[in-house]
Amino acid sequence: MTRRPSASSPDPQRAAEGIRVRRGVGLLLLSAVAPGSAQVVAGHRGVGIVALRVWGIILGMVAVLAVIGVISWSALLTVVANPLVLSLLIVATSLGGLGWIVLLIDTWRLTYPPAMEPRHRRAFAAVTLSLIVLVAAVLGVSVRTAASGAQLLGTVFAGGGSGKATAGRVNILLLGADAGASRVGLRPDSMTVASIDVVTGRTVLFSMPRNLEDVPFPVSSPMHALYPQGFSCADHACLLNAVYTTATEAAAKNRKLYPGVADPGARATKEAVEGATGLTINYYAMVDMAGFQGLIDALGGITLDIRKDVPIGGGTSPILGWIKAGDGVHLDGYHALWFARSRQGANDFERMQRQKCVMTAVLHQADPVTVVAKFDALATAGGNIVATDVPPSDIGRLSDLALKARALPISSISFVPPLIYPGNPKYDVLQATVKDHIAIAEDLDRQAAAARTAPSSAPSPSKAAPTKAAGTTTNAATSDAKAAPAPPRPHRQRHRPVPRPARRSTTSRRSAG
């Protein structure tokens, strides 16, 4: 007599389907978390073990980089800024991602979809496809980011500068270049020296007038042989910002003038600024003002406190609009560019202050999180507008200094009348002023160090009065910074009209444009 199954007895087919579904879900989860583990569980040990070993190596490398980053952010940047390392990362990421996709497809095969019910078959296909799309997206972003970094290193960081500190400082020449259609060759529109303490990161900015005449070249400069009495000519056209074009043309005619130098104009400009300031310039960084807009947009804009309306346009062109004064004014790239370069109703010295204001804002607002989050856009913009002789091996160290500089007030000095008259400059006064303000910055570092090491009950050390440099007075130097009793908000930069030259130079977290 045949026994009929009761209503409560499980359906063998449904039970088998449930086992297949649970097994398939488990295999897909394993493959998503640890590529190769699904193959090992399914019995394909050869392929699975190889994949797991590769996955383990990748996780180990990531862990090592994470530990390096925790210990020293600059060391991590030094490692990943190596072109060979970036190339290996691109190859490894591409092969690893493609291998992961192949393993996901193989895992889907191991779930044996033909034996499943149609609805489960469709669900597993959709889940597998979603995982493949996710892996492909992560792969694409990773490869594109690494490729952007490699391109940036190859096109921008050509090397040639020296990272050797002089008297405990690294000096970087920041050039804002403008190659307009009405100009002959490229001429730096703004020139600022950032003198940075290699231990504390405390920074002093020195703005050089672009129309400075009779600039002396150091004896070691090839341009000294051409201009032994300084860069001068009868028609007064030999200005500091003309050194770039003059040296570029001279080097093109005489290849022995700057042999092996990628950019003779930039090298000669560094040498001219060295002769004028008495500083050793380690690096230069030149930003094409025409592409500056893209860099600011890639950062998401900058926020400034503006004290005076600035016109958009003017001169030989009509005024198209105004950048209105106010606190917390957020500028996109277009308006930041006009804020920095507008000439209408302003002299060169006011423009110098506005340009320093923008540079300081970028320094304080380009935090590491923003740079990492928008690295691809920044790398693309930077590759199009920036040139520098910083070698890739020094990127980490300079980034570390930049982070330290963000946490401290920035002192800013402009060489303007009556301290320095560009048409008849006294370079002994200029160099003495440079030494004086560096000494003030170093004294602030000493006071800060003493305050950290002194017992909490001890009185705070009093501020030393600025020392007078020989041949000049400190209150003649024009500064765009003013003392503040309490630290202002770090995310804004304050702009105000040009101060009177007789005001004393001090340090502040906010700079004025």
Coordinates of C-alpha atoms in Angstrom, one line a residue:
M1 CA 0.0 0.0 0.0
T2 CA 1.5 3.4 -1.1
R3 CA 1.7 6.1 1.5
R4 CA 0.5 9.5 0.4
P5 CA 2.5 12.5 1.6
S6 CA 0.7 14.6 4.1
A7 CA 0.0 18.3 3.5
S8 CA 2.7 19.2 6.1
S9 CA 5.5 17.2 4.4
P10 CA 8.1 19.4 2.7
D11 CA 8.2 19.6 -1.1
P12 CA 11.6 18.0 -2.2
Q13 CA 11.8 20.4 -5.1
R14 CA 11.2 23.5 -3.0
A15 CA 13.6 22.3 -0.4
A16 CA 16.3 21.8 -3.1
E17 CA 15.5 25.2 -4.5
G18 CA 16.0 26.7 -1.0
I19 CA 19.3 25.0 -0.6
R20 CA 20.5 26.3 -4.0
V21 CA 19.4 29.9 -3.2
R22 CA 21.1 29.9 0.2
R23 CA 24.2 28.4 -1.3
G24 CA 24.2 30.9 -4.2
V25 CA 23.7 33.9 -1.8
G26 CA 26.6 32.6 0.4
L27 CA 28.9 32.2 -2.6
L28 CA 28.1 35.7 -4.0
L29 CA 28.7 37.3 -0.5
L30 CA 32.0 35.4 -0.2
S31 CA 33.1 36.5 -3.7
A32 CA 32.1 40.1 -2.9
V33 CA 34.1 40.2 0.3
A34 CA 37.1 38.0 -0.5
P35 CA 37.6 37.3 -4.1
G36 CA 38.5 33.6 -4.6
S37 CA 36.9 32.3 -1.4
A38 CA 33.7 31.3 -3.3
Q39 CA 35.8 29.1 -5.6
V40 CA 37.5 27.4 -2.6
V41 CA 34.2 26.6 -1.0
A42 CA 32.8 25.3 -4.3
G43 CA 35.8 23.0 -4.7
H44 CA 37.8 24.9 -7.3
R45 CA 40.7 25.3 -4.9
G46 CA 43.5 26.0 -7.4
V47 CA 41.9 29.2 -8.8
G48 CA 40.5 30.2 -5.4
I49 CA 43.7 29.9 -3.4
V50 CA 45.7 31.9 -6.0
A51 CA 43.0 34.7 -5.9
L52 CA 42.9 34.7 -2.1
R53 CA 46.7 35.1 -2.0
V54 CA 46.6 38.0 -4.4
W55 CA 43.8 39.5 -2.3
G56 CA 45.8 39.1 0.8
I57 CA 48.8 40.8 -0.8
I58 CA 46.6 43.7 -1.8
L59 CA 45.2 44.1 1.7
G60 CA 48.6 43.9 3.2
M61 CA 49.9 46.7 0.9
V62 CA 46.9 48.9 1.8
A63 CA 47.5 48.2 5.5
V64 CA 51.2 49.2 5.1
L65 CA 50.2 52.4 3.3
A66 CA 47.6 53.2 6.0
V67 CA 50.2 52.7 8.8
I68 CA 52.6 55.0 6.9
G69 CA 49.9 57.6 6.6
V70 CA 49.0 57.4 10.3
I71 CA 52.7 57.8 11.2
S72 CA 53.6 60.4 8.7
W73 CA 51.3 62.0 6.1
S74 CA 54.3 63.4 4.3
A75 CA 56.0 60.0 4.1
L76 CA 52.8 58.6 2.5
L77 CA 52.8 61.3 -0.1
T78 CA 56.4 60.7 -0.8
V79 CA 55.7 57.1 -1.5
V80 CA 52.6 57.6 -3.7
A81 CA 54.2 60.5 -5.5
N82 CA 56.8 58.2 -7.0
P83 CA 56.0 57.8 -10.7
L84 CA 57.1 54.1 -10.7
V85 CA 54.8 53.4 -7.7
L86 CA 51.9 55.1 -9.4
S87 CA 52.5 53.1 -12.6
L88 CA 52.5 49.9 -10.6
L89 CA 49.3 50.9 -8.8
I90 CA 47.6 51.5 -12.1
V91 CA 48.7 48.1 -13.5
A92 CA 47.9 46.3 -10.2
T93 CA 44.5 48.0 -9.8
S94 CA 43.5 47.3 -13.4
L95 CA 44.5 43.6 -13.3
G96 CA 43.0 43.1 -9.8
G97 CA 39.7 44.7 -10.8
L98 CA 39.4 42.7 -14.0
G99 CA 40.3 39.5 -12.1
W100 CA 37.6 40.3 -9.5
I101 CA 35.0 40.8 -12.2
V102 CA 35.9 37.4 -13.8
L103 CA 35.6 35.8 -10.3
L104 CA 32.2 37.3 -9.8
I105 CA 31.0 35.9 -13.2
D106 CA 32.5 32.5 -12.3
T107 CA 30.7 32.7 -8.9
W108 CA 27.4 33.3 -10.7
R109 CA 28.2 30.2 -12.8
L110 CA 28.9 28.2 -9.7
T111 CA 25.4 29.0 -8.3
Y112 CA 24.1 26.9 -11.3
P113 CA 21.3 29.3 -12.4
P114 CA 19.8 26.8 -15.0
A115 CA 18.6 24.7 -12.0
M116 CA 16.9 27.6 -10.3
E117 CA 13.4 28.9 -10.7
P118 CA 13.1 31.8 -13.2
R119 CA 12.5 34.4 -10.5
H120 CA 15.6 33.3 -8.5
R121 CA 17.6 33.1 -11.7
R122 CA 16.7 36.7 -12.6
A123 CA 17.5 37.9 -9.0
F124 CA 20.9 36.2 -9.0
A125 CA 21.7 37.7 -12.4
A126 CA 20.7 41.2 -11.2
V127 CA 22.7 40.9 -8.0
T128 CA 25.8 39.6 -9.9
L129 CA 25.5 42.4 -12.5
S130 CA 25.2 45.0 -9.7
L131 CA 28.3 43.7 -8.0
I132 CA 30.2 43.8 -11.3
V133 CA 29.1 47.4 -12.0
L134 CA 30.1 48.4 -8.4
V135 CA 33.6 46.8 -8.8
A136 CA 34.0 48.4 -12.3
A137 CA 33.0 51.8 -10.9
V138 CA 35.6 51.5 -8.1
L139 CA 38.1 50.3 -10.5
G140 CA 37.5 53.2 -12.9
V141 CA 37.7 55.8 -10.2
S142 CA 40.9 54.3 -8.8
V143 CA 42.6 54.0 -12.2
R144 CA 41.6 57.5 -13.2
T145 CA 42.8 59.0 -10.0
A146 CA 46.2 57.2 -10.2
A147 CA 46.5 58.2 -13.9
S148 CA 45.7 61.8 -13.1
G149 CA 48.4 61.8 -10.4
A150 CA 50.9 60.2 -12.8
Q151 CA 50.1 62.8 -15.5
L152 CA 50.4 65.6 -13.0
L153 CA 53.8 64.4 -11.9
G154 CA 55.0 64.0 -15.5
T155 CA 53.8 67.4 -16.7
V156 CA 54.1 69.7 -13.7
F157 CA 56.7 68.3 -11.3
A158 CA 59.7 68.3 -13.6
G159 CA 62.2 68.7 -10.9
G160 CA 65.4 70.8 -11.0
G161 CA 64.9 72.7 -7.7
S162 CA 66.9 72.1 -4.6
G163 CA 65.3 71.2 -1.3
K164 CA 68.4 72.1 0.8
A165 CA 67.3 74.5 3.5
T166 CA 69.3 77.7 4.1
A167 CA 69.4 79.0 7.7
G168 CA 66.5 76.6 8.5
R169 CA 64.2 78.0 5.8
V170 CA 62.9 76.9 2.4
N171 CA 62.0 79.8 0.0
I172 CA 59.5 79.3 -2.8
L173 CA 58.9 81.8 -5.6
L174 CA 55.3 82.0 -6.6
L175 CA 54.7 83.4 -10.0
G176 CA 51.3 84.5 -11.5
A177 CA 52.0 84.4 -15.3
D178 CA 50.0 86.2 -17.9
A179 CA 50.6 85.6 -21.6
G180 CA 47.9 87.9 -23.1
A181 CA 47.5 88.5 -26.8
S182 CA 48.8 92.0 -26.5
R183 CA 52.0 91.0 -24.7
V184 CA 55.3 89.9 -26.2
G185 CA 56.1 86.5 -24.6
L186 CA 55.1 85.4 -21.1
R187 CA 55.5 87.9 -18.3
P188 CA 54.9 87.1 -14.6
D189 CA 52.1 89.4 -13.5
S190 CA 52.8 88.8 -9.8
M191 CA 55.8 87.6 -7.9
T192 CA 55.8 86.6 -4.3
V193 CA 58.4 84.8 -2.2
A194 CA 57.1 82.4 0.5
S195 CA 59.9 82.0 3.1
I196 CA 59.0 78.9 5.3
D197 CA 60.6 77.7 8.5
V198 CA 61.3 74.0 7.9
V199 CA 60.5 73.0 11.5
T200 CA 57.5 75.1 12.4
G201 CA 56.1 76.0 9.0
R202 CA 55.8 79.7 9.9
T203 CA 55.6 81.6 6.7
V204 CA 56.5 85.1 5.6
L205 CA 55.3 86.4 2.2
F206 CA 57.4 89.0 0.4
S207 CA 55.6 90.6 -2.6
M208 CA 58.0 91.9 -5.3
P209 CA 56.9 94.8 -7.5
R210 CA 56.7 93.5 -11.1
N211 CA 58.1 96.8 -12.4
L212 CA 61.3 96.7 -10.2
E213 CA 64.3 98.0 -12.1
D214 CA 68.1 97.4 -12.0
V215 CA 67.6 94.0 -10.5
P216 CA 71.1 92.6 -9.7
F217 CA 71.8 89.0 -10.8
P218 CA 74.1 86.9 -8.6
V219 CA 77.6 86.3 -9.9
S220 CA 76.7 82.6 -10.3
S221 CA 73.9 83.5 -12.7
P222 CA 74.5 83.2 -16.5
M223 CA 72.5 86.5 -16.8
H224 CA 75.2 88.3 -14.7
A225 CA 77.6 88.1 -17.6
L226 CA 75.0 89.8 -19.9
Y227 CA 73.9 92.3 -17.2
P228 CA 76.9 92.8 -14.8
Q229 CA 75.5 96.2 -13.6
G230 CA 72.0 94.8 -13.0
F231 CA 69.0 94.2 -15.3
S232 CA 68.7 97.7 -16.8
C233 CA 68.3 99.4 -20.2
A234 CA 68.0 103.0 -21.4
D235 CA 64.3 102.9 -22.2
H236 CA 63.4 101.5 -18.6
A237 CA 61.8 98.4 -20.2
C238 CA 64.1 96.1 -18.2
L239 CA 61.7 95.3 -15.4
L240 CA 61.7 92.3 -13.1
N241 CA 58.7 90.8 -14.9
A242 CA 60.6 91.0 -18.2
V243 CA 63.5 88.8 -17.0
Y244 CA 61.5 85.7 -18.0
T245 CA 61.1 86.6 -21.6
T246 CA 64.6 88.1 -21.9
A247 CA 66.2 85.0 -20.5
T248 CA 64.1 82.6 -22.6
E249 CA 65.0 84.5 -25.8
A250 CA 68.7 84.7 -24.8
A251 CA 68.8 80.9 -24.1
A252 CA 67.2 80.1 -27.4
K253 CA 70.0 82.0 -29.2
N254 CA 72.8 80.6 -27.0
R255 CA 72.2 77.0 -25.9
K256 CA 75.2 77.2 -23.6
L257 CA 73.6 79.9 -21.5
Y258 CA 71.4 77.5 -19.5
P259 CA 72.4 74.0 -20.7
G260 CA 70.0 71.3 -19.5
V261 CA 67.5 73.7 -17.9
A262 CA 63.9 73.0 -18.9
D263 CA 62.7 76.6 -18.4
P264 CA 65.6 79.2 -18.6
G265 CA 63.1 82.0 -18.0
A266 CA 61.9 80.6 -14.7
R267 CA 65.5 79.9 -13.6
A268 CA 66.6 83.4 -14.5
T269 CA 63.6 84.9 -12.6
K270 CA 64.6 82.9 -9.5
E271 CA 68.1 84.2 -9.8
A272 CA 66.9 87.8 -10.2
V273 CA 64.8 87.5 -7.1
E274 CA 67.7 86.0 -5.2
G275 CA 69.8 89.0 -6.2
A276 CA 67.1 91.4 -5.1
T277 CA 66.2 89.8 -1.7
G278 CA 69.4 88.1 -0.7
L279 CA 67.5 84.8 -0.2
T280 CA 68.3 81.5 -1.8
I281 CA 65.2 80.4 -3.8
N282 CA 64.7 76.7 -3.6
Y283 CA 61.8 76.3 -5.9
Y284 CA 59.4 78.2 -8.1
A285 CA 55.7 77.5 -8.9
M286 CA 54.2 79.4 -11.8
V287 CA 50.4 79.6 -12.3
D288 CA 49.0 80.6 -15.6
M289 CA 46.4 83.3 -14.7
A290 CA 44.3 82.4 -17.7
G291 CA 43.8 78.9 -16.2
F292 CA 43.6 80.0 -12.6
Q293 CA 39.8 80.0 -12.8
G294 CA 39.7 76.2 -13.3
L295 CA 41.9 75.6 -10.2
I296 CA 39.6 77.7 -7.9
D297 CA 36.5 76.0 -9.3
A298 CA 38.1 72.6 -8.7
L299 CA 38.6 73.7 -5.0
G300 CA 34.9 74.7 -4.8
G301 CA 35.7 78.4 -4.7
I302 CA 37.2 80.5 -1.9
T303 CA 35.7 82.7 0.8
L304 CA 37.0 86.2 1.5
D305 CA 36.1 89.3 3.6
I306 CA 36.2 92.1 1.0
R307 CA 36.4 95.7 2.1
K308 CA 36.2 97.5 -1.3
D309 CA 34.2 96.9 -4.4
V310 CA 36.4 95.5 -7.2
P311 CA 35.4 96.0 -10.9
I312 CA 35.2 93.2 -13.4
G313 CA 36.8 94.6 -16.6
G314 CA 37.8 98.2 -17.1
G315 CA 40.7 99.8 -18.7
T316 CA 40.3 99.4 -22.5
S317 CA 37.3 97.2 -21.9
P318 CA 33.9 98.1 -20.4
I319 CA 33.2 97.3 -16.8
L320 CA 31.0 94.2 -16.9
G321 CA 30.1 94.1 -13.2
W322 CA 31.4 94.4 -9.7
I323 CA 32.6 92.2 -6.9
K324 CA 30.9 93.7 -4.0
A325 CA 32.5 94.3 -0.6
G326 CA 31.3 92.3 2.3
D327 CA 32.1 89.6 4.9
G328 CA 32.2 86.0 3.9
V329 CA 32.0 86.6 0.2
H330 CA 32.3 83.3 -1.7
L331 CA 34.0 83.6 -5.0
D332 CA 34.1 81.1 -7.8
G333 CA 37.0 80.8 -10.2
Y334 CA 35.8 83.6 -12.5
H335 CA 35.3 86.2 -9.8
A336 CA 38.4 85.1 -7.9
L337 CA 40.5 85.7 -11.0
W338 CA 39.1 89.2 -11.5
F339 CA 39.5 90.0 -7.8
A340 CA 43.2 89.1 -8.1
R341 CA 44.0 90.8 -11.4
S342 CA 41.6 93.8 -11.8
R343 CA 43.5 97.0 -12.5
Q344 CA 40.6 99.5 -12.8
G345 CA 40.8 102.1 -10.1
A346 CA 43.8 100.5 -8.4
N347 CA 47.6 100.6 -8.6
D348 CA 50.0 97.6 -8.8
F349 CA 50.5 97.7 -5.0
E350 CA 46.8 97.2 -4.3
R351 CA 46.7 94.4 -6.8
M352 CA 49.7 92.8 -5.1
Q353 CA 47.7 92.7 -1.8
R354 CA 44.7 91.2 -3.4
Q355 CA 46.8 88.5 -5.0
K356 CA 48.4 87.7 -1.7
C357 CA 44.9 87.6 -0.1
V358 CA 43.8 85.0 -2.7
M359 CA 47.0 82.9 -2.2
T360 CA 46.5 82.9 1.5
A361 CA 42.9 81.9 1.2
V362 CA 43.8 79.0 -1.1
L363 CA 46.4 77.9 1.4
H364 CA 44.0 77.9 4.4
Q365 CA 41.0 76.5 2.6
A366 CA 42.6 73.8 0.5
D367 CA 42.5 71.3 3.4
P368 CA 43.6 67.7 2.8
V369 CA 40.0 66.4 2.8
T370 CA 39.1 68.7 0.0
V371 CA 42.2 67.9 -2.0
V372 CA 41.6 64.1 -1.7
A373 CA 37.9 64.4 -2.5
K374 CA 38.5 66.5 -5.6
F375 CA 41.9 65.2 -6.5
D376 CA 41.0 64.3 -10.1
A377 CA 39.6 67.8 -10.9
L378 CA 42.5 69.5 -9.1
A379 CA 45.1 67.3 -10.9
T380 CA 43.4 68.1 -14.3
A381 CA 43.3 71.9 -13.6
G382 CA 46.8 71.9 -12.1
G383 CA 48.3 70.0 -15.0
N384 CA 47.0 72.7 -17.4
I385 CA 48.1 75.8 -15.5
V386 CA 50.9 75.1 -13.1
A387 CA 54.7 74.6 -13.8
T388 CA 57.3 74.1 -11.1
D389 CA 60.7 72.7 -10.5
V390 CA 59.7 70.8 -7.3
P391 CA 60.7 67.2 -7.8
P392 CA 58.1 64.5 -7.0
S393 CA 60.3 63.3 -4.1
D394 CA 59.9 66.6 -2.3
I395 CA 56.1 66.7 -2.5
G396 CA 55.5 65.0 0.8
R397 CA 57.9 67.2 2.7
L398 CA 56.4 70.4 1.2
S399 CA 52.9 69.2 1.9
D400 CA 53.8 68.7 5.5
L401 CA 55.1 72.2 5.7
A402 CA 51.9 73.5 4.0
L403 CA 49.8 71.8 6.7
K404 CA 51.9 73.4 9.4
A405 CA 51.7 76.8 7.7
R406 CA 47.9 76.6 7.7
A407 CA 47.9 76.5 11.4
L408 CA 49.9 79.7 11.9
P409 CA 49.4 83.3 11.1
I410 CA 51.1 84.4 7.9
S411 CA 53.1 87.6 7.8
S412 CA 53.0 89.5 4.6
I413 CA 55.2 92.4 3.4
S414 CA 54.9 94.4 0.2
F415 CA 57.8 96.4 -1.1
V416 CA 56.1 99.6 -2.0
P417 CA 56.9 103.3 -1.7
P418 CA 58.2 105.0 0.4
L419 CA 60.2 101.9 1.5
I420 CA 61.0 100.8 -2.1
Y421 CA 60.6 102.9 -5.2
P422 CA 60.6 100.4 -8.1
G423 CA 62.2 102.9 -10.5
N424 CA 65.1 103.6 -8.1
P425 CA 65.2 100.8 -5.6
K426 CA 67.7 100.5 -2.8
Y427 CA 68.5 96.8 -2.6
D428 CA 70.4 97.1 0.6
V429 CA 67.2 98.4 2.2
L430 CA 65.1 95.7 0.6
Q431 CA 67.5 92.9 1.8
A432 CA 67.7 94.4 5.3
T433 CA 63.9 94.4 5.5
V434 CA 63.7 90.8 4.4
K435 CA 66.2 89.8 7.2
D436 CA 64.3 91.9 9.7
H437 CA 60.9 90.3 9.1
I438 CA 62.4 86.8 9.0
A439 CA 64.0 87.5 12.3
I440 CA 60.6 88.6 13.7
A441 CA 59.0 85.4 12.5
E442 CA 61.8 83.3 14.1
D443 CA 61.4 85.2 17.3
L444 CA 57.7 84.3 17.4
D445 CA 58.7 80.7 17.0
R446 CA 61.1 81.0 19.9
Q447 CA 58.4 82.6 22.1
A448 CA 55.9 79.8 21.1
A449 CA 58.5 77.1 22.0
A450 CA 59.3 78.8 25.3
A451 CA 55.6 79.0 26.1
R452 CA 55.2 75.3 25.4
T453 CA 58.1 74.2 27.6
A454 CA 57.5 76.7 30.5
P455 CA 55.5 75.6 33.6
S456 CA 51.9 76.5 33.4
S457 CA 52.2 78.8 36.4
A458 CA 55.0 80.8 34.8
P459 CA 54.1 84.1 33.2
S460 CA 53.9 84.1 29.4
P461 CA 57.0 85.5 27.8
S462 CA 56.6 89.1 26.6
K463 CA 56.8 89.8 22.9
A464 CA 60.1 91.1 21.8
A465 CA 60.0 94.4 19.9
P466 CA 60.9 94.0 16.2
T467 CA 64.5 94.7 15.6
K468 CA 65.5 97.4 13.2
A469 CA 67.4 96.3 10.2
A470 CA 70.4 98.3 9.2
G471 CA 69.6 100.9 6.7
T472 CA 65.8 100.8 7.1
T473 CA 63.0 101.1 9.5
T474 CA 60.4 98.4 10.0
N475 CA 57.5 100.8 10.1
A476 CA 58.2 101.8 6.5
A477 CA 57.4 98.3 5.2
T478 CA 53.9 98.0 3.9
S479 CA 52.2 94.9 5.3
D480 CA 48.8 93.6 4.5
A481 CA 48.4 91.9 7.9
K482 CA 47.3 93.5 11.2
A483 CA 47.4 92.2 14.7
A484 CA 44.3 90.5 16.1
P485 CA 43.7 89.9 19.8
A486 CA 41.9 86.6 19.1
P487 CA 42.4 84.1 16.3
P488 CA 39.8 84.9 13.5
R489 CA 37.9 82.2 11.6
P490 CA 40.5 80.3 9.5
H491 CA 38.2 79.8 6.6
R492 CA 38.0 83.4 5.5
Q493 CA 40.6 85.9 4.3
R494 CA 40.1 89.6 5.0
H495 CA 40.6 92.1 2.3
R496 CA 40.9 95.8 2.9
P497 CA 42.2 98.8 1.0
V498 CA 46.0 99.4 0.9
P499 CA 47.2 100.5 4.3
R500 CA 49.3 103.5 4.8
P501 CA 53.0 102.7 4.3
A502 CA 53.9 104.1 7.8
R503 CA 52.0 101.4 9.6
R504 CA 54.0 98.8 11.5
S505 CA 54.2 95.3 10.0
T506 CA 52.8 92.6 12.2
T507 CA 51.5 89.0 11.7
S508 CA 47.9 87.9 11.5
R509 CA 46.0 84.8 10.4
R510 CA 44.1 86.9 8.0
S511 CA 45.7 88.6 5.0
A512 CA 44.4 91.6 3.2
G513 CA 44.3 91.8 -0.5

